[in-house]
Every structure is written in C-alpha cells, then in structure tokens.
Amino acid sequence: MNFFEQIGRFFLMLKLAFTKPEKGSVLWGSFITEIYKIGISSMSLVAILSIFMGAVIIIQTDANIDSPWIPAYTIGFTARQSIILEFSSTMLCLILAGKVGSNIASEIGTMRLTEQIDALEVMGINSVNYLVLPKILASVFIFPFLVILSMALGIAGGGFFAVQAEIVNFQELTYGLQYWFDPFSITYSLVKTVFFAFFIAAIPSFYGYYVKPSGGALEVGRAGTKSVVISSVMVLVINLLVTYFLLL
Amino acid sequence: MIQVKNIDKGFSGVQILKDISFTFEKGKTNFIIGQSGSGKSVLTKCIVGLHEVDNGEVIYGDSVFSAMNKKDRKEIRKEIGMLFQGSALFDSLSVVENVMFPLRMFSKMSKSEMRDRANFCLKRVDLINKDDLFPSEISGGMQKRVAIARAIAMKPNYLFCDEPNSGLDPKTSIVIDNLIYEITKEYDITTVIISHDMNSVMEIGENIMYIHKGEKWWEGDKHSIVTTDNKEIGEFVYASKFMKSLRGKL
Ligand SMILES: Nc1ncnc2c1ncn2[C@@H]1O[C@H](COP(=O)(O)OP(=O)(O)O)[C@@H](O)[C@H]1O
Ligand SMILES: [Mg+2]
C-alpha cells in the first residue's frame, strides 16, 4: 500500500469511527474507561516530568543570563513562557505520543490478531466506531487537563526549586511569573493540544486496526513503532502550523 | 438452513475458492473439512460476511445475504453466533461480561435480566463460579466454553465454529464437540463446524463437505466418508496410524 492509499484508508476509518454508536450508554462507558487508561494513568508521568523539567528550565535560564543588566525577574518570566508555550504542550504530547500511542496500537492490533475484531463484526457491530471513537474522544477531552496540570506543576516545581536553591528570591520570581502575562498563550497551547490529542489517538488506532493477522505478534510490534514515529512527526507538523497561524 | 451457490473468492488476483455449492442443514452439525490452507476459514468468512464473495450467493433461510446492504445484514447477524479458533474473548471483560456483551449491545434487557441470561448460558456450558475471572485467568477449554456461551447468548439460529478443538487435549475436545452437538439439537439450529480433525467428524459429524485447494471434492455423512474410494479423501481420513488400523472395520 502506498502513502496516498494509506491516507485514503485513514480517512475512511475516521468516517467509520464518527458514526452513530450502537448504544449511547456503551459509548459513554468506553469513554470513561479510556479517560482512565489514557489520562488518569498518565498523571504520575506528567507530574514527574513537569516538576523535573520545570527545575531544569529555571537553571538553564539562570545559567544563560549572566549579565548584571538583565533583571532577576527575567528568570521567572522566561521559564513561564517556555513551559506554557512549548514544554507543557508540545514536549509533553511528544512523550505521551510514545506512551499512549504504543498502548493503543498494541491493544487494537492484538484484538485484530486474536479475531476479537472479527467477533465484533460478526455480531453486526461497527468495530471501528466501537473501538476507535471512544479513544479519540477521551484523548481530545483529557489531554488539555494533562497539559494544564503540567503547566501548573512545571511552574510550581521549577519555582520552588529556584527559591530553595537561591537562584532567585520569592518576590522576584513571582513578579517574573506574572510579568507581561497574556492569557492567550494558554489558549494557544490548548488549541495545539486538542489537535495533538486527536492524532495521538487516531494514528495508532489506524495502524493497530489494520495489522495483518498473518504477521503475528511481530506485526503488532511494528504497528506500535510505526504509529509512534508517525504521530510524533504529526505533533511537530501541527505545532508548526498552529504556531504559524495563531502567533504570526 | 444456509445455502451457498457457486461461490468464487480470490485475493488480489489469486483465486482461493472455486465454484463452491453446498447446503448446511437445520438441526444438524454440518462440517467443512479439509487440509490446512484449503480455504475453510475463507469460505466461512464469506458465509458470515467478513469477506465479500466475488461470484455466487449466500442464502440464509430464504434471504439472499450476499446481496443485502449493511443494514439488512445486521438483522441476520443478530441470528448468528460464532465460535472463533482462538476463542476471541474480549480480554478487557470478565467471563460474565463477555457473555453479556451481545445482550448489552443489542437487547433492551435490564442489567439483572442480562445477568440471568448470561448465567443460564454459562451454566449450559457447565461453567459455574467463574463469572468474575478474566479470559487470561482460565484454561483454553474454559475459554472455549465461555465463547460458546457468548455465541448462544442471543439465541442464534446459526452457529459457526472455526476449529473448535484447536489447542485442546483429546478429552476436552470431545466434551466441546458433544456440547456443540447437544446445543444444535436442543435449539434446532444450523451449526457449521470447520475442522481438520477426523475425531470430531467421527464423533458428531452429520453432513460433511470436503474441500481441497478451494474446491468442493466430496459431500456426504460420516458413514460414507470412511468407505469412499476417493484417494485424496482416503489419505485425509486415514492420515493417522489409529485410523489406518480401523480401515475396513468402520
Ligand atoms: N485475507 C486474506 N488475504 C489473502 N489471502 C488469504 C487471506 N485469508 C486467507 N488467505 C489464503 O487463502 C488460503 C486458504 O486459507 P484458509 O481459509 O485460512 O485455510 P484453512 O483451510 O486452513 O482455514 C491460504 O492460502 C491463505 O493464505
Ligand atoms: Mg482456518
């Protein structure tokens, strides 16, 4: 299958996914389960990453500002901008693309391999709708919360470390963190995140769903790797596009 | 009753099934037998609509399934139960949830009615007190039983079993075979069993089709299959030493 056929197939899958579900209550149940699997179970990873990266960003900023002419509050300001604009959305989603993506691809791929998808189809269930739609919806719903959590913990963790390590004092830090704050920067990040979330769920679903059963477990592994690579590239492309259109 | 008429099926230019016609009778265990790779699973997937046929017709009762659109097929699908080769239970659902799954999807039953029906089906396959275990926590034979319970939950008129004995020990195989046979008689359903196991055929086979490289070579009952003078079928039937030792005595 060439590249364009794959894209065509991807959109056909989305068309099948976004149809009316067999039963609303079943979709709702799967949606809640997926929020747990995709979102809640990623919270500790998000927390650890954000606190550590927040601290590193502060140290980096301080290390690169050596001139006495640059005021100390610049540290808080710059760290805030890095965390909100790029780290907590793009970098975090890249990491989640790995975790969530390989998870989704192997789950759906295994279902293909073990004929669970055939079992759904024989029953007369639209298996794409049943399996893929709740993952996409849950991902789009929960990712923005993960990103907000990451922003808060990144800034709090970094700030706490900066004050403890006497990189900057508390007044200068909080002044810097509030300096020239534009709420649109958060909107911008969350808009990106919604797009990221969509593809981070949809691309692995696609590769998992179309695993060749004859290829066995090896093929499921390959689907996982492929979907992580493709969805990561997709995150970078979307980042560029959204940034271009919203900030330029 | 299910009829297939002159079915052809190929994948990307390679023809797999050639001009297959057969009638699967109601209230009987109908077997599709043949060597591995002969096209048994492809034929079955054509009959249940997981593959589209290239030519020919698939007819359930008097409805031409192969000519129907998705929506009409759905009504027939609700009358189909299928037991897959690897059981195909949903890993993320417990035993009882697996059996309740089709009910949850398609019936208007209340939760307690669903549970009652699921428990009835599980009891029918002699699986009790395993409700809350997950498929990975029970043996292969038990998984088959759960899959049978799930297949009969919606009271199907048609039951398909793809190699119901694969991966099972001989004793469990016979138990599963007999269970399928009893259910066929009890509910008077059209049962289609795919197998390459002569033991199963001799145990419960009533109406048998032998396919070879995608073509139907023979049909009949289990008494005539052991006496046929067709060389290839003879080689298939008497492949094991055990069967060889019985040649002429059956
Ligand atoms: N989806 C498919 N695409 C292409 N070839 C297939 C497909 N499914 C089965 N085949 C081929 O059809 C032939 C018959 O396979 P199958 O029906 O699975 O045999 P069996 O009798 O063992 O069940 C095999 O050669 C197999 O490789
Ligand atoms: Mg097969």
PDB file of N, CA and C in Angstrom, chain A residues 16 22-23 26 110-111 114-116 118-125 130, chain B residues 45 50 74 77 80 84-86 88-91 101 104-107 150:
ATOM      1  N   LEU A  16     -15.831   5.908   9.403  1.00  0.00           N
ATOM      2  CA  LEU A  16     -16.498   4.812  10.112  1.00  0.00           C
ATOM      3  C   LEU A  16     -16.560   5.085  11.616  1.00  0.00           C
ATOM      4  N   GLU A  22     -23.846   2.172  18.355  1.00  0.00           N
ATOM      5  CA  GLU A  22     -24.914   1.199  18.571  1.00  0.00           C
ATOM      6  C   GLU A  22     -25.794   1.628  19.750  1.00  0.00           C
ATOM      7  N   LYS A  23     -25.117   1.976  20.855  1.00  0.00           N
ATOM      8  CA  LYS A  23     -25.840   2.378  22.056  1.00  0.00           C
ATOM      9  C   LYS A  23     -25.076   3.486  22.753  1.00  0.00           C
ATOM     10  N   VAL A  26     -23.208   2.496  25.946  1.00  0.00           N
ATOM     11  CA  VAL A  26     -21.985   1.718  25.775  1.00  0.00           C
ATOM     12  C   VAL A  26     -20.823   2.644  25.425  1.00  0.00           C
ATOM     13  N   THR A 110      -3.656  -6.356  18.815  1.00  0.00           N
ATOM     14  CA  THR A 110      -3.861  -7.678  19.414  1.00  0.00           C
ATOM     15  C   THR A 110      -5.300  -8.142  19.216  1.00  0.00           C
ATOM     16  N   MET A 111      -6.225  -7.202  19.291  1.00  0.00           N
ATOM     17  CA  MET A 111      -7.627  -7.573  19.056  1.00  0.00           C
ATOM     18  C   MET A 111      -7.838  -8.056  17.627  1.00  0.00           C
ATOM     19  N   THR A 114      -6.181 -11.670  17.399  1.00  0.00           N
ATOM     20  CA  THR A 114      -6.888 -12.751  18.092  1.00  0.00           C
ATOM     21  C   THR A 114      -8.358 -12.822  17.677  1.00  0.00           C
ATOM     22  N   GLU A 115      -8.687 -12.219  16.549  1.00  0.00           N
ATOM     23  CA  GLU A 115     -10.024 -12.277  15.956  1.00  0.00           C
ATOM     24  C   GLU A 115     -11.111 -11.615  16.792  1.00  0.00           C
ATOM     25  N   GLN A 116     -10.712 -10.800  17.792  1.00  0.00           N
ATOM     26  CA  GLN A 116     -11.737 -10.104  18.576  1.00  0.00           C
ATOM     27  C   GLN A 116     -12.473  -9.084  17.705  1.00  0.00           C
ATOM     28  N   ASP A 118     -12.990  -9.461  14.436  1.00  0.00           N
ATOM     29  CA  ASP A 118     -13.923 -10.268  13.644  1.00  0.00           C
ATOM     30  C   ASP A 118     -15.156 -10.615  14.466  1.00  0.00           C
ATOM     31  N   ALA A 119     -14.934 -10.934  15.744  1.00  0.00           N
ATOM     32  CA  ALA A 119     -16.064 -11.290  16.604  1.00  0.00           C
ATOM     33  C   ALA A 119     -17.050 -10.126  16.687  1.00  0.00           C
ATOM     34  N   LEU A 120     -16.533  -8.901  16.823  1.00  0.00           N
ATOM     35  CA  LEU A 120     -17.422  -7.727  16.859  1.00  0.00           C
ATOM     36  C   LEU A 120     -18.180  -7.587  15.546  1.00  0.00           C
ATOM     37  N   GLU A 121     -17.453  -7.729  14.435  1.00  0.00           N
ATOM     38  CA  GLU A 121     -18.080  -7.539  13.126  1.00  0.00           C
ATOM     39  C   GLU A 121     -19.161  -8.587  12.862  1.00  0.00           C
ATOM     40  N   VAL A 122     -18.880  -9.841  13.228  1.00  0.00           N
ATOM     41  CA  VAL A 122     -19.885 -10.887  13.018  1.00  0.00           C
ATOM     42  C   VAL A 122     -21.153 -10.576  13.802  1.00  0.00           C
ATOM     43  N   MET A 123     -20.989  -9.993  14.989  1.00  0.00           N
ATOM     44  CA  MET A 123     -22.169  -9.636  15.769  1.00  0.00           C
ATOM     45  C   MET A 123     -22.953  -8.488  15.124  1.00  0.00           C
ATOM     46  N   GLY A 124     -22.332  -7.840  14.125  1.00  0.00           N
ATOM     47  CA  GLY A 124     -23.013  -6.718  13.496  1.00  0.00           C
ATOM     48  C   GLY A 124     -22.654  -5.388  14.130  1.00  0.00           C
ATOM     49  N   ILE A 125     -21.524  -5.359  14.829  1.00  0.00           N
ATOM     50  CA  ILE A 125     -21.088  -4.122  15.466  1.00  0.00           C
ATOM     51  C   ILE A 125     -20.056  -3.440  14.562  1.00  0.00           C
ATOM     52  N   TYR A 130     -16.872   1.296  17.622  1.00  0.00           N
ATOM     53  CA  TYR A 130     -16.846   0.799  18.995  1.00  0.00           C
ATOM     54  C   TYR A 130     -15.466   0.966  19.640  1.00  0.00           C
TER      55      TYR A 130
ATOM     56  N   LYS B  45     -15.709 -17.213   6.357  1.00  0.00           N
ATOM     57  CA  LYS B  45     -15.780 -15.748   6.429  1.00  0.00           C
ATOM     58  C   LYS B  45     -16.641 -15.180   5.307  1.00  0.00           C
ATOM     59  N   LEU B  50     -17.743 -11.613   6.566  1.00  0.00           N
ATOM     60  CA  LEU B  50     -16.484 -10.918   6.888  1.00  0.00           C
ATOM     61  C   LEU B  50     -15.667 -10.697   5.616  1.00  0.00           C
ATOM     62  N   LYS B  74     -27.480  -6.746   9.152  1.00  0.00           N
ATOM     63  CA  LYS B  74     -27.394  -6.646  10.602  1.00  0.00           C
ATOM     64  C   LYS B  74     -28.469  -7.495  11.276  1.00  0.00           C
ATOM     65  N   ARG B  77     -27.289 -10.932  11.138  1.00  0.00           N
ATOM     66  CA  ARG B  77     -26.125 -11.090  12.019  1.00  0.00           C
ATOM     67  C   ARG B  77     -26.552 -11.372  13.454  1.00  0.00           C
ATOM     68  N   ILE B  80     -26.745 -14.882  14.216  1.00  0.00           N
ATOM     69  CA  ILE B  80     -25.533 -15.687  14.063  1.00  0.00           C
ATOM     70  C   ILE B  80     -24.712 -15.676  15.338  1.00  0.00           C
ATOM     71  N   PHE B  84     -14.799 -18.603  17.572  1.00  0.00           N
ATOM     72  CA  PHE B  84     -13.568 -18.441  16.789  1.00  0.00           C
ATOM     73  C   PHE B  84     -12.493 -19.418  17.248  1.00  0.00           C
ATOM     74  N   GLN B  85     -11.538 -19.600  16.330  1.00  0.00           N
ATOM     75  CA  GLN B  85     -10.468 -20.570  16.564  1.00  0.00           C
ATOM     76  C   GLN B  85      -9.756 -20.328  17.903  1.00  0.00           C
ATOM     77  N   GLY B  86      -9.405 -19.068  18.164  1.00  0.00           N
ATOM     78  CA  GLY B  86      -8.702 -18.765  19.420  1.00  0.00           C
ATOM     79  C   GLY B  86      -9.647 -18.257  20.496  1.00  0.00           C
ATOM     80  N   ALA B  88     -11.393 -15.774  20.846  1.00  0.00           N
ATOM     81  CA  ALA B  88     -11.691 -14.356  20.596  1.00  0.00           C
ATOM     82  C   ALA B  88     -12.541 -13.719  21.685  1.00  0.00           C
ATOM     83  N   LEU B  89     -12.273 -14.098  22.927  1.00  0.00           N
ATOM     84  CA  LEU B  89     -12.964 -13.420  24.027  1.00  0.00           C
ATOM     85  C   LEU B  89     -12.347 -12.033  24.188  1.00  0.00           C
ATOM     86  N   PHE B  90     -13.140 -11.094  24.688  1.00  0.00           N
ATOM     87  CA  PHE B  90     -12.608  -9.744  24.896  1.00  0.00           C
ATOM     88  C   PHE B  90     -11.774  -9.733  26.176  1.00  0.00           C
ATOM     89  N   ASP B  91     -10.473  -9.474  26.018  1.00  0.00           N
ATOM     90  CA  ASP B  91      -9.547  -9.570  27.162  1.00  0.00           C
ATOM     91  C   ASP B  91      -9.917  -8.645  28.307  1.00  0.00           C
ATOM     92  N   PHE B 101     -22.057  -9.345  26.690  1.00  0.00           N
ATOM     93  CA  PHE B 101     -21.721  -8.307  25.711  1.00  0.00           C
ATOM     94  C   PHE B 101     -22.744  -8.145  24.577  1.00  0.00           C
ATOM     95  N   ARG B 104     -25.876  -6.643  25.922  1.00  0.00           N
ATOM     96  CA  ARG B 104     -25.714  -5.239  26.255  1.00  0.00           C
ATOM     97  C   ARG B 104     -25.794  -4.388  24.986  1.00  0.00           C
ATOM     98  N   MET B 105     -25.268  -4.938  23.875  1.00  0.00           N
ATOM     99  CA  MET B 105     -25.253  -4.198  22.630  1.00  0.00           C
ATOM    100  C   MET B 105     -26.617  -4.158  21.953  1.00  0.00           C
ATOM    101  N   PHE B 106     -27.319  -5.282  21.990  1.00  0.00           N
ATOM    102  CA  PHE B 106     -28.484  -5.392  21.114  1.00  0.00           C
ATOM    103  C   PHE B 106     -29.834  -5.581  21.801  1.00  0.00           C
ATOM    104  N   SER B 107     -29.841  -5.941  23.086  1.00  0.00           N
ATOM    105  CA  SER B 107     -31.148  -6.215  23.673  1.00  0.00           C
ATOM    106  C   SER B 107     -31.586  -5.039  24.533  1.00  0.00           C
ATOM    107  N   ARG B 150     -21.142 -17.196  24.952  1.00  0.00           N
ATOM    108  CA  ARG B 150     -21.345 -15.887  24.321  1.00  0.00           C
ATOM    109  C   ARG B 150     -22.064 -16.051  22.978  1.00  0.00           C
TER     110      ARG B 150
END
